[in-house]
CSV table of C-alpha atoms and ligand atoms in Angstrom, one decimal:
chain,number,residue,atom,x,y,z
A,1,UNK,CA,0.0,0.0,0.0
A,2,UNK,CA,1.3,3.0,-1.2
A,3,UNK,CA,0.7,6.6,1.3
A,4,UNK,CA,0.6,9.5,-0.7
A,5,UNK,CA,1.2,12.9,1.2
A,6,UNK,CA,-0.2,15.6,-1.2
A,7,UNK,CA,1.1,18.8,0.6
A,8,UNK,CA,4.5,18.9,3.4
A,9,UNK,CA,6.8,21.3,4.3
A,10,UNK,CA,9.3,18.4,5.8
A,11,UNK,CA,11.7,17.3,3.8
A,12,UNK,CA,11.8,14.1,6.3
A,13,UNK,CA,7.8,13.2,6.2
A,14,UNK,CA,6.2,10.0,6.7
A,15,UNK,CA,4.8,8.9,3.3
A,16,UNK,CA,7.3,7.3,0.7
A,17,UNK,CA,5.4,9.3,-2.1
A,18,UNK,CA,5.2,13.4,-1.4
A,19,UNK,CA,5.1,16.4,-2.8
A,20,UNK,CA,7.2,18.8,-1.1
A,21,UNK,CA,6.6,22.3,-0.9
A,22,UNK,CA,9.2,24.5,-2.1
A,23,UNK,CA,8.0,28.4,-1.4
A,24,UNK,CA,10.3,30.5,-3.7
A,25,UNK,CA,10.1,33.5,-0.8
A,26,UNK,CA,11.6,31.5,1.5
A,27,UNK,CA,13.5,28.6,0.1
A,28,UNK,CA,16.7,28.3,-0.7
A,29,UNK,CA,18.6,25.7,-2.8
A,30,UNK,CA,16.5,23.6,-5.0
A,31,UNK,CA,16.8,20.2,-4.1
A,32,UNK,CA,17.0,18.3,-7.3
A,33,UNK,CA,16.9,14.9,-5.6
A,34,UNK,CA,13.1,15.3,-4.3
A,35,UNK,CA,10.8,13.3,-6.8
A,36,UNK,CA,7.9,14.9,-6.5
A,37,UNK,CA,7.3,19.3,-5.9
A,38,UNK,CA,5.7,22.2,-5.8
A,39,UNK,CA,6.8,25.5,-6.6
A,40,UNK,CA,5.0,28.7,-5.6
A,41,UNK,CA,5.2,31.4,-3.3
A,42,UNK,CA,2.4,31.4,0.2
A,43,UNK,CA,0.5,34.4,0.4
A,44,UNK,CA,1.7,35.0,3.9
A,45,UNK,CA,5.5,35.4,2.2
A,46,UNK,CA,4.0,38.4,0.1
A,47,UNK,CA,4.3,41.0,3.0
A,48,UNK,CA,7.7,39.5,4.9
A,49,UNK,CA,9.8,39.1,1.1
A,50,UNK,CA,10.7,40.9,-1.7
A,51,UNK,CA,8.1,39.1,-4.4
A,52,UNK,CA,9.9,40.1,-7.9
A,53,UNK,CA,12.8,37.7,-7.8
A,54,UNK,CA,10.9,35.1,-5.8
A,55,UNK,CA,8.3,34.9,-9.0
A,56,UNK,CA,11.0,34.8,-11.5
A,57,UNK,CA,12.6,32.0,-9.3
A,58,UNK,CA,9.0,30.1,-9.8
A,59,UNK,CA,9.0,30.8,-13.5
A,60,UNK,CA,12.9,29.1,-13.8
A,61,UNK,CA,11.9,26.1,-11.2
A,62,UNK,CA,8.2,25.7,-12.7
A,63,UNK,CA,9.3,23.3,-16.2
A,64,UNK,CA,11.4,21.2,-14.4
A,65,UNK,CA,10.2,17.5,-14.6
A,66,UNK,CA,10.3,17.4,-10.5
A,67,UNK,CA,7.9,20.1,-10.1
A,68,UNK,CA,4.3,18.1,-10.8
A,69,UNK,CA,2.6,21.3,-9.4
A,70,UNK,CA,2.4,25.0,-8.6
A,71,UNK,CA,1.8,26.7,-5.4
A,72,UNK,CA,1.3,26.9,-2.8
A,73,UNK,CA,-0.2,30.2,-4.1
A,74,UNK,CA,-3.5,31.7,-2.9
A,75,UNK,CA,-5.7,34.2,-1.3
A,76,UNK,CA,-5.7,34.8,2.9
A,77,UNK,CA,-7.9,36.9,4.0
A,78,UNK,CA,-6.1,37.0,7.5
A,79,UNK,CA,-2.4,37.6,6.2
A,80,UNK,CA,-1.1,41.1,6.5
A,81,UNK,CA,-0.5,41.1,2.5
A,82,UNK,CA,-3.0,43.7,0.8
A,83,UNK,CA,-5.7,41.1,-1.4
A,84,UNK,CA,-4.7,43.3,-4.3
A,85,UNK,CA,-1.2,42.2,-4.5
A,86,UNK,CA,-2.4,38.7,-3.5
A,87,UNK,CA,-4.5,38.5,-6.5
A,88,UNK,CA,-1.7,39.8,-8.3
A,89,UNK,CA,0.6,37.1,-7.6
A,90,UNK,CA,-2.4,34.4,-7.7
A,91,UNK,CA,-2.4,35.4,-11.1
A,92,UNK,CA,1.0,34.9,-12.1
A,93,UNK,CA,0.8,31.5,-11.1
A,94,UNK,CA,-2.3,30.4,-12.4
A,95,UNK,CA,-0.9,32.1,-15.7
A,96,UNK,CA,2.2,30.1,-15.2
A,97,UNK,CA,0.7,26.4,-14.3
A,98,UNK,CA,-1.8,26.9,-17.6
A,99,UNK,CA,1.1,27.6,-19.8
A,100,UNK,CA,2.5,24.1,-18.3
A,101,UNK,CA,-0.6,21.9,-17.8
A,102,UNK,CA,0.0,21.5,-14.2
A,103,UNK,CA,-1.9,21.5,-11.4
A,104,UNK,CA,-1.8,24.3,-8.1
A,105,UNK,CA,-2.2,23.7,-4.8
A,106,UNK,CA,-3.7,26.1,-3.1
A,107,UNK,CA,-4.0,28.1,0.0
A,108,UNK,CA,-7.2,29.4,0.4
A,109,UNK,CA,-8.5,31.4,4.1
A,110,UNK,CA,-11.9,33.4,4.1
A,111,UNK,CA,-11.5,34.4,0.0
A,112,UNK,CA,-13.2,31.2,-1.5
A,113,UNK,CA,-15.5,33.5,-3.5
A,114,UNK,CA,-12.5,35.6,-5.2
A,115,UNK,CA,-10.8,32.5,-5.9
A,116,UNK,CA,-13.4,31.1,-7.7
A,117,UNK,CA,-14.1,34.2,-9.9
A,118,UNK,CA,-10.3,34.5,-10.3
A,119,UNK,CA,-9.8,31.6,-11.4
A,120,UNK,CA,-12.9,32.0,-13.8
A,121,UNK,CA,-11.9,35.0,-15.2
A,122,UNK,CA,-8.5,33.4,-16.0
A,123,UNK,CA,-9.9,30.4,-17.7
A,124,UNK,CA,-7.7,28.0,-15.8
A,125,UNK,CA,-8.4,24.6,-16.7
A,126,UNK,CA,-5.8,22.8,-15.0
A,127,UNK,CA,-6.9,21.3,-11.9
A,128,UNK,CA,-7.4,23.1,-8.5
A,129,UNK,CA,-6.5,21.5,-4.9
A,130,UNK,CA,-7.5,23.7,-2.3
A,131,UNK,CA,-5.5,22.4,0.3
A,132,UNK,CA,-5.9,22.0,4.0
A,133,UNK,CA,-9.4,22.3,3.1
A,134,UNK,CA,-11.5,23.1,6.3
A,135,UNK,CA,-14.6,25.2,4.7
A,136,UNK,CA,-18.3,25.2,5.3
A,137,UNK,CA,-20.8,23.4,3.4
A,138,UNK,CA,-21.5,26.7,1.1
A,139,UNK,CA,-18.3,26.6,0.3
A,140,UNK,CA,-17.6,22.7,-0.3
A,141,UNK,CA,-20.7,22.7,-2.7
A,142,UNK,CA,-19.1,26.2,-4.5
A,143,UNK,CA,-15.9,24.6,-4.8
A,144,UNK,CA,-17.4,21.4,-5.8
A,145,UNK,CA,-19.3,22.6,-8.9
A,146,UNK,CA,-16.6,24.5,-10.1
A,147,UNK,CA,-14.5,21.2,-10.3
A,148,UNK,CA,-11.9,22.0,-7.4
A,149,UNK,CA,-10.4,19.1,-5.7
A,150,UNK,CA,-10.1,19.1,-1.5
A,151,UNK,CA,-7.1,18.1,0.1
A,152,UNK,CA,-7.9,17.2,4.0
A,153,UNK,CA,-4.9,17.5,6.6
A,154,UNK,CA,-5.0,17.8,10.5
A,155,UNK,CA,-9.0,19.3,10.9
A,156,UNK,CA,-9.8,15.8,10.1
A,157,UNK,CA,-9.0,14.8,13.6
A,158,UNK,CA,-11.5,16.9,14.8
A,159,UNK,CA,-14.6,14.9,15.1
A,160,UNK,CA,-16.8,17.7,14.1
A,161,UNK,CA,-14.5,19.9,12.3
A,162,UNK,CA,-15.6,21.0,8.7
A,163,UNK,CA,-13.4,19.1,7.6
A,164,UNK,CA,-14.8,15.8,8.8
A,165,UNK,CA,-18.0,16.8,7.8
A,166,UNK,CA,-18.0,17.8,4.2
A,167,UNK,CA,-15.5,14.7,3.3
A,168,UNK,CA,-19.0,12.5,4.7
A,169,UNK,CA,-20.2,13.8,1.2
A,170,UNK,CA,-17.6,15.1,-0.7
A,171,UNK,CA,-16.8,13.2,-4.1
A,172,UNK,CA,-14.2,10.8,-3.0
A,173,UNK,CA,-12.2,11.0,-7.0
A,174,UNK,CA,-11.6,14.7,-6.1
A,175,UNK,CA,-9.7,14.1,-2.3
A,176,UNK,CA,-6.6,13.8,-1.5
A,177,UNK,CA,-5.2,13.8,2.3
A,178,UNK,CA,-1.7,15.4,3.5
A,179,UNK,CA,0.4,16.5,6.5
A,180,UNK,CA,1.1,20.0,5.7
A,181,UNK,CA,3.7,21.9,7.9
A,182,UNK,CA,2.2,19.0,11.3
A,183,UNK,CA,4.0,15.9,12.9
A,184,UNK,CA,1.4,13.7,11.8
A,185,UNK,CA,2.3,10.4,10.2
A,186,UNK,CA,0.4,10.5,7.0
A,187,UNK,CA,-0.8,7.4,7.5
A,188,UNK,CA,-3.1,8.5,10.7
A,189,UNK,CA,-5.0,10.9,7.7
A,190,UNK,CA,-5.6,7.5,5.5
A,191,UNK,CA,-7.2,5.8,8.8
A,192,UNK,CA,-9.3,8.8,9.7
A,193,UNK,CA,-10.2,9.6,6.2
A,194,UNK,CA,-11.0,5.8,5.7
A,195,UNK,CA,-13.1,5.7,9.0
A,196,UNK,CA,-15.0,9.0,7.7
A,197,UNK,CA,-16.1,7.4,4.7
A,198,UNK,CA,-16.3,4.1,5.5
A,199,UNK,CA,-13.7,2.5,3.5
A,200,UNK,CA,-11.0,0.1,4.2
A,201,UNK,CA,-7.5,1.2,4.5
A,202,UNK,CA,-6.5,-0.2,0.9
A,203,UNK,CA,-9.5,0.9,-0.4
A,204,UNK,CA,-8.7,4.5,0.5
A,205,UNK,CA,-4.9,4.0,-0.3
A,206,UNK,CA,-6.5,3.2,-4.1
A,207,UNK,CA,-8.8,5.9,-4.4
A,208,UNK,CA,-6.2,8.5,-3.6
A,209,UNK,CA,-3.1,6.9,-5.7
A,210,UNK,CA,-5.3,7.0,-8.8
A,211,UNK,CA,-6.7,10.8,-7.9
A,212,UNK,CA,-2.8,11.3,-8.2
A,213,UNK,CA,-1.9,9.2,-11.0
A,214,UNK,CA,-4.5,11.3,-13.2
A,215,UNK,CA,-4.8,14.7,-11.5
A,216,UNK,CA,-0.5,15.0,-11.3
A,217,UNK,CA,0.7,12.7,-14.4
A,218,UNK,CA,3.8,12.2,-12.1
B,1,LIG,ZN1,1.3,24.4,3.4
């Protein structure tokens, strides 16, 4: 059985298949040797780093066969960054990931609405995984009729988190679990996720390894 983390910000974490986070902001050296990435700049780095040369470093890093997706890249309603400039850089990434036919991971807090009109207004038709999803049902059923994809980390734990909740009924070919920037052993999301749903452990491990297989191409 295979555990597929979709989103961590450890280069140690639990799952043999990942995709590391690489924020061009705040990053360093690109580690060549990681399989599987994702290149994009977190909204929160927008007000702390100087964004020109962080987007051009996204641009270089983007082709490369390692990077399967963009981002993280989104909208935060509670991060010091002006929305403007937020959009702004959205954007730019959304622009870059369609010129590439890969997908964005995506950090979305209290903007769901303005990303889905961005993203609209953009035509993006690569897919969308709003990660660390932990929305309302307004929201789930927004995001789920615009064709976005959920990925559930730690709220999941949380008996009757949001989270837990709107996986009961979300569409199980458009989930995906992860650790993000927690402890967790990726393998405690499968079981929680697979106890949510009411699926065996292999049975989620399957669900989730083909969402990858045709959402990321790895
Ligand atoms: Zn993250």
């Amino acid at each position: 059985m295979v555990f597929i983390d979709l989103h961590t910000h450890s280069v140690s974490p639990t799952a043999q298949t990942f995709i590391f986070n690489y924020d061009a902001a705040v990053n360093q050296g690109f580690d060549e040797t990681i399989q599987y990435q994702s290149v994009g700049i977190h909204p929160w780095s927008l007000s702390k780093f100087e964004i020109s040369s962080a987007l051009t470093r996204v641009k270089e890093l983007a082709s490369r066969r390692n990077v399967i997706a963009i981002g993280e890249c989104g909208l935060d309603r509670l991060s010091q960054g002006s929305l403007g400039l937020q959009e702004k850089v959205l954007v730019e990434h959304l622009k870059i990931a369609s010129q590439l036919g890969k997908p964005v991971i995506i950090h979305c807090v209290k903007a769901h609405n303005e990303l889905i009109r961005i993203a609209k207004r953009e035509k993006v038709s690569v897919p969308l995984v709003i990660h660390g999803f932990d929305g309302n049902l307004n929201i789930a059923q927004q995001l789920w009729k615009n064709g976005y994809y959920l990925s559930f980390g730690k709220a999941l734990l949380r008996p009757h988190s949001n989270a837990a909740n709107i996986l009961k009924g979300w569409p199980l070919e458009r989930m995906f679990v992860e650790t993000d920037d927690s402890k967790l052993p990726i393998e405690t999301l499968y079981q929680t996720a697979g106890q949510i749903v009411n699926l065996e452990l292999n049975e989620i491990a399957t669900i989730i390894m083909d969402n990858f297989n045709r959402v990321f191409r790895p």
